[in-house]
Coordinates of C-alpha atoms in Angstrom, one line a residue:
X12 CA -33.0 3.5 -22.5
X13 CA -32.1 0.6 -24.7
X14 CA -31.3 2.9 -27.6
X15 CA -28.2 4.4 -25.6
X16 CA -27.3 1.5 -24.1
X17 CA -26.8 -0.3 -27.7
X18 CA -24.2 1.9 -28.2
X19 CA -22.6 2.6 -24.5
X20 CA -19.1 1.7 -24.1
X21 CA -19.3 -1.5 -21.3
X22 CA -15.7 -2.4 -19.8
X23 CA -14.9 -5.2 -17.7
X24 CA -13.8 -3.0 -14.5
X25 CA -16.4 -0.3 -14.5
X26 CA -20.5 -0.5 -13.1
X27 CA -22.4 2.0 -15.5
X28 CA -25.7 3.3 -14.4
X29 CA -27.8 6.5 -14.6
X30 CA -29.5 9.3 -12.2
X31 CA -31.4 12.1 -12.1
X32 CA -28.5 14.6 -10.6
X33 CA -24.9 14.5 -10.5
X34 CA -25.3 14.3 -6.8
X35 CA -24.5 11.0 -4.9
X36 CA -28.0 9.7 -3.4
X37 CA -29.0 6.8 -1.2
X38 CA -30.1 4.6 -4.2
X39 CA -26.8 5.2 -6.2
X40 CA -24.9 3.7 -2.7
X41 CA -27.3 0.8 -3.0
X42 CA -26.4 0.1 -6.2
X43 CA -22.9 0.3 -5.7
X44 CA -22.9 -1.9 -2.7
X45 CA -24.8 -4.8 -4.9
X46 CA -22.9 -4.8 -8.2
X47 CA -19.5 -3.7 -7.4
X48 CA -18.3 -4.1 -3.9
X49 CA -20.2 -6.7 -2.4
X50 CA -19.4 -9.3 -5.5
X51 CA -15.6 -7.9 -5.3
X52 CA -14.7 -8.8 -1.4
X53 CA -14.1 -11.9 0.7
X54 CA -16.3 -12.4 3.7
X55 CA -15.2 -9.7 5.5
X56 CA -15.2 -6.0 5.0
X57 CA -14.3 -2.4 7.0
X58 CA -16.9 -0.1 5.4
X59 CA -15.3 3.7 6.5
X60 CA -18.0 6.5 5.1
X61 CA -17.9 9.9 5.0
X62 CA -20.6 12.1 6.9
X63 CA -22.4 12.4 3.7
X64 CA -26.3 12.2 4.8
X65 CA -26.9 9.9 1.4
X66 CA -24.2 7.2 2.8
X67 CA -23.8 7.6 6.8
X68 CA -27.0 5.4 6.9
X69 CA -25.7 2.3 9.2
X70 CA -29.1 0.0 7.3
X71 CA -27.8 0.9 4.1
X72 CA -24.6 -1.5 4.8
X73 CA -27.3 -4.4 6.1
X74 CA -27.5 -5.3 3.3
X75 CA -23.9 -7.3 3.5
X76 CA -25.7 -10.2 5.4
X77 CA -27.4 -11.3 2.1
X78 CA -24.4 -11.9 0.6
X79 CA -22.9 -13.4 3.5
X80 CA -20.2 -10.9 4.3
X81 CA -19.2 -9.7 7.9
X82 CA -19.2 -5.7 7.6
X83 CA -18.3 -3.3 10.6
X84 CA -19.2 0.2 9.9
X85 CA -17.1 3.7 10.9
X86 CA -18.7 7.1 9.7
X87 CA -15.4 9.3 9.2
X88 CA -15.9 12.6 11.7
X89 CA -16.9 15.9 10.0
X90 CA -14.0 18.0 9.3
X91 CA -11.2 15.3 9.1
X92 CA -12.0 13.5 6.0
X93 CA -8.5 15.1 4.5
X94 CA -6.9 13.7 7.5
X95 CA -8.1 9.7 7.8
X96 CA -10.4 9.1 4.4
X97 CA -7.7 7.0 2.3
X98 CA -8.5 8.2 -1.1
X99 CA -8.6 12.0 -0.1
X100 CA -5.0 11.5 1.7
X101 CA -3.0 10.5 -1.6
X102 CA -5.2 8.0 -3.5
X103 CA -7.3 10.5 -5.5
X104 CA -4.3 12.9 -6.7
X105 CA -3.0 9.4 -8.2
X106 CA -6.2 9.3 -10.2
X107 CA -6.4 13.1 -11.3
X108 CA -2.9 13.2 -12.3
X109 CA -3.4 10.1 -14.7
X110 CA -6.9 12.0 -16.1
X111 CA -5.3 15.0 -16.3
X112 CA -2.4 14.0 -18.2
X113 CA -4.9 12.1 -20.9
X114 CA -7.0 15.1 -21.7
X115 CA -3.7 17.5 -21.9
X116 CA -2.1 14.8 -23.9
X117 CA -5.5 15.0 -26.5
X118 CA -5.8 19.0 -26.0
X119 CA -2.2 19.9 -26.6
X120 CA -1.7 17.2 -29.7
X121 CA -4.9 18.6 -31.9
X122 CA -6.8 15.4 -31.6
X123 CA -10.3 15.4 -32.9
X124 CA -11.8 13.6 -30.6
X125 CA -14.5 14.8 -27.2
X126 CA -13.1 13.1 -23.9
X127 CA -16.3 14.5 -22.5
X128 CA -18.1 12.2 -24.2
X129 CA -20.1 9.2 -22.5
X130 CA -18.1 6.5 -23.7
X131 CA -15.2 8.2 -23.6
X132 CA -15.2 9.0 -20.1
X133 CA -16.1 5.2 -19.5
X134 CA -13.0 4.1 -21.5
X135 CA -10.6 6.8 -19.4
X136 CA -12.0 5.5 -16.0
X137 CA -11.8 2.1 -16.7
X138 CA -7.8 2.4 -18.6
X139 CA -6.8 4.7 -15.5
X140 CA -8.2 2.3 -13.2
X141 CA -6.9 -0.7 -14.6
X142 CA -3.3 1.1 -14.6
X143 CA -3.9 1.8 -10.9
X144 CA -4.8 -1.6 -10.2
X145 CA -1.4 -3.3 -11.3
X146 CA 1.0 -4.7 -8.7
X147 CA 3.4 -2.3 -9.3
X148 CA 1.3 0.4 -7.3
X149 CA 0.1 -2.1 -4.4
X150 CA 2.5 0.4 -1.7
X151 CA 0.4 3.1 -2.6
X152 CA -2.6 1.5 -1.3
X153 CA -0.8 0.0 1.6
X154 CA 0.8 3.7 2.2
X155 CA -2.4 5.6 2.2
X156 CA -3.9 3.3 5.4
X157 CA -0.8 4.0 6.5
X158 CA -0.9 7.5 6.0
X159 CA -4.2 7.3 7.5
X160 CA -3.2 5.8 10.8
X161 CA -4.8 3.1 10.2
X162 CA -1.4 0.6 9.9
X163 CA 1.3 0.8 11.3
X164 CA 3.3 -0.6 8.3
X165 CA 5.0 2.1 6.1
X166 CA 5.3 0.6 2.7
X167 CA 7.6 3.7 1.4
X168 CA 9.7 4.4 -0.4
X169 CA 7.5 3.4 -3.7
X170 CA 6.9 4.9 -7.1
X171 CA 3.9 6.8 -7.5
X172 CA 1.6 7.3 -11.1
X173 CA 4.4 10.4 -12.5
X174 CA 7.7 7.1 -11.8
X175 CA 6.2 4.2 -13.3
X176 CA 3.8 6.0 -16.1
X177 CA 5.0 9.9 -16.6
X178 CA 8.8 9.9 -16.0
X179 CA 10.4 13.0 -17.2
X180 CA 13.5 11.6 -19.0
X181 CA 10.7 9.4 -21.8
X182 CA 8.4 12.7 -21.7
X183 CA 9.7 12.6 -26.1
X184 CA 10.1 9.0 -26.4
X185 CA 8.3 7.5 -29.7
X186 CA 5.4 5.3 -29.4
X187 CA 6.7 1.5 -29.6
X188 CA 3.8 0.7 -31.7
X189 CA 4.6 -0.7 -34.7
X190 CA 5.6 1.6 -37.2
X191 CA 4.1 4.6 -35.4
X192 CA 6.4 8.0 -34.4
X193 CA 4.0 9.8 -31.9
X194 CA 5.3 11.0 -28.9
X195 CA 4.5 8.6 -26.1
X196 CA 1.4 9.7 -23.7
X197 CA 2.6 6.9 -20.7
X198 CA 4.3 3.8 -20.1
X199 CA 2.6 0.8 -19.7
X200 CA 2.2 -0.1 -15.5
X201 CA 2.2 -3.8 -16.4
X202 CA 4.2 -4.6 -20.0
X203 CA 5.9 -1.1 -19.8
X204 CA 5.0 -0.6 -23.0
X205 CA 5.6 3.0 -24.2
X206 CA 2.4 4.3 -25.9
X207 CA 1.0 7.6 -28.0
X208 CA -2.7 8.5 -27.3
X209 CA -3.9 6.6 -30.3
X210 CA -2.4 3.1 -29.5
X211 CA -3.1 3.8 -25.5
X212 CA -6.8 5.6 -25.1
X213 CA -8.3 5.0 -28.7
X214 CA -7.0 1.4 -28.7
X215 CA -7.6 0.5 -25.3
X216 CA -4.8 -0.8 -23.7
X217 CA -6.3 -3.0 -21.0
X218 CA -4.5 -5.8 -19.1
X219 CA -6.8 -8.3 -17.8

């Protein structure tokens, strides 16, 4: 309603819609193909989906031709989605590492604040996201297809979320904030800048 969207939190980087369930459904996949991926790609695309009856619809991906994109479709076999879906294979524990380490960071430091809040869960997707995105962390991506059998091009060694964001030896390091003495929560992927909770999450350190 327009009430709660006068006060939702809207980054650049992340879609924001609504449903009924917390369950992915056909009409969520819709919506994702025609606001985020399909304005996000060149003309050509792999679409690789899991055996989830809401996605493994073949029409559903149709829908590519409008926006004049080529798009060949694989539906991932039951029981191997560990084994060849990209974001299962190493992707994913990138991203739960980074969450994880935000709301310990907030739990273990006695900030008032509710990360399960709705615009506080947009802010953490889109600042993890945005991390994930710089071109420091381009071998992961390349590593999981990789990974995946996909390529045959092994971009390894490379430094993964805990090298570049979370390395032990700054784990006490003050903030570099101006005049601020908090602990750092992570460094920076693209200025590593060294940031508390405050001047990272609650000020919302995005690179464009």
């Amino acid at each position: 309603g327009e009430q709660v969207r006068s006060r939702l939190f809207e980054p650049k980087n992340v879609v924001i819609t609504c449903s009924s369930s917390a369950k992915l459904t056909t009409s969520l996949d819709s919506y994702w193909l025609n606001k985020s991926l399909l304005l996000s790609i060149d003309k050509k695309m792999s679409s690789n989906f899991d055996p989830w009856s809401r996605q493994n619809d073949e029409k559903l991906y149709d829908i590519a031709k409008s926006y004049k994109k080529e798009n060949k479709t694989y539906q991932i076999p039951q029981h191997t989605t560990l084994d060849i879906q990209p974001l299962d294979k190493y992707d994913n524990r990138q991203i739960k590492k980074f969450i994880k380490k935000l709301y310990n960071s907030a739990a273990l430091r006695g900030i008032d604040i509710s990360m399960y809040k709705r615009n506080n869960i947009s802010k953490l997707v889109s600042l993890v996201y945005n991390q994930l995105c710089s071109p420091i962390f381009h071998k992961i991506i390349q590593y999981t297809r990789y990974a995946c059998s996909y390529t045959k091009e092994n971009s390894s060694p490379f430094k993964n979320i805990n090298d570049v964001c979370f390395p032990y030896e700054e784990a006490y390091t003050e903030c570099e904030a101006h005049h601020c003495l908090e602990i750092i929560l992570a460094t920076c992927a693209y200025c590593a800048k060294k940031l508390c909770f405050n001047h990272f999450f609650m000020d919302y350190h995005y690179h464009e």
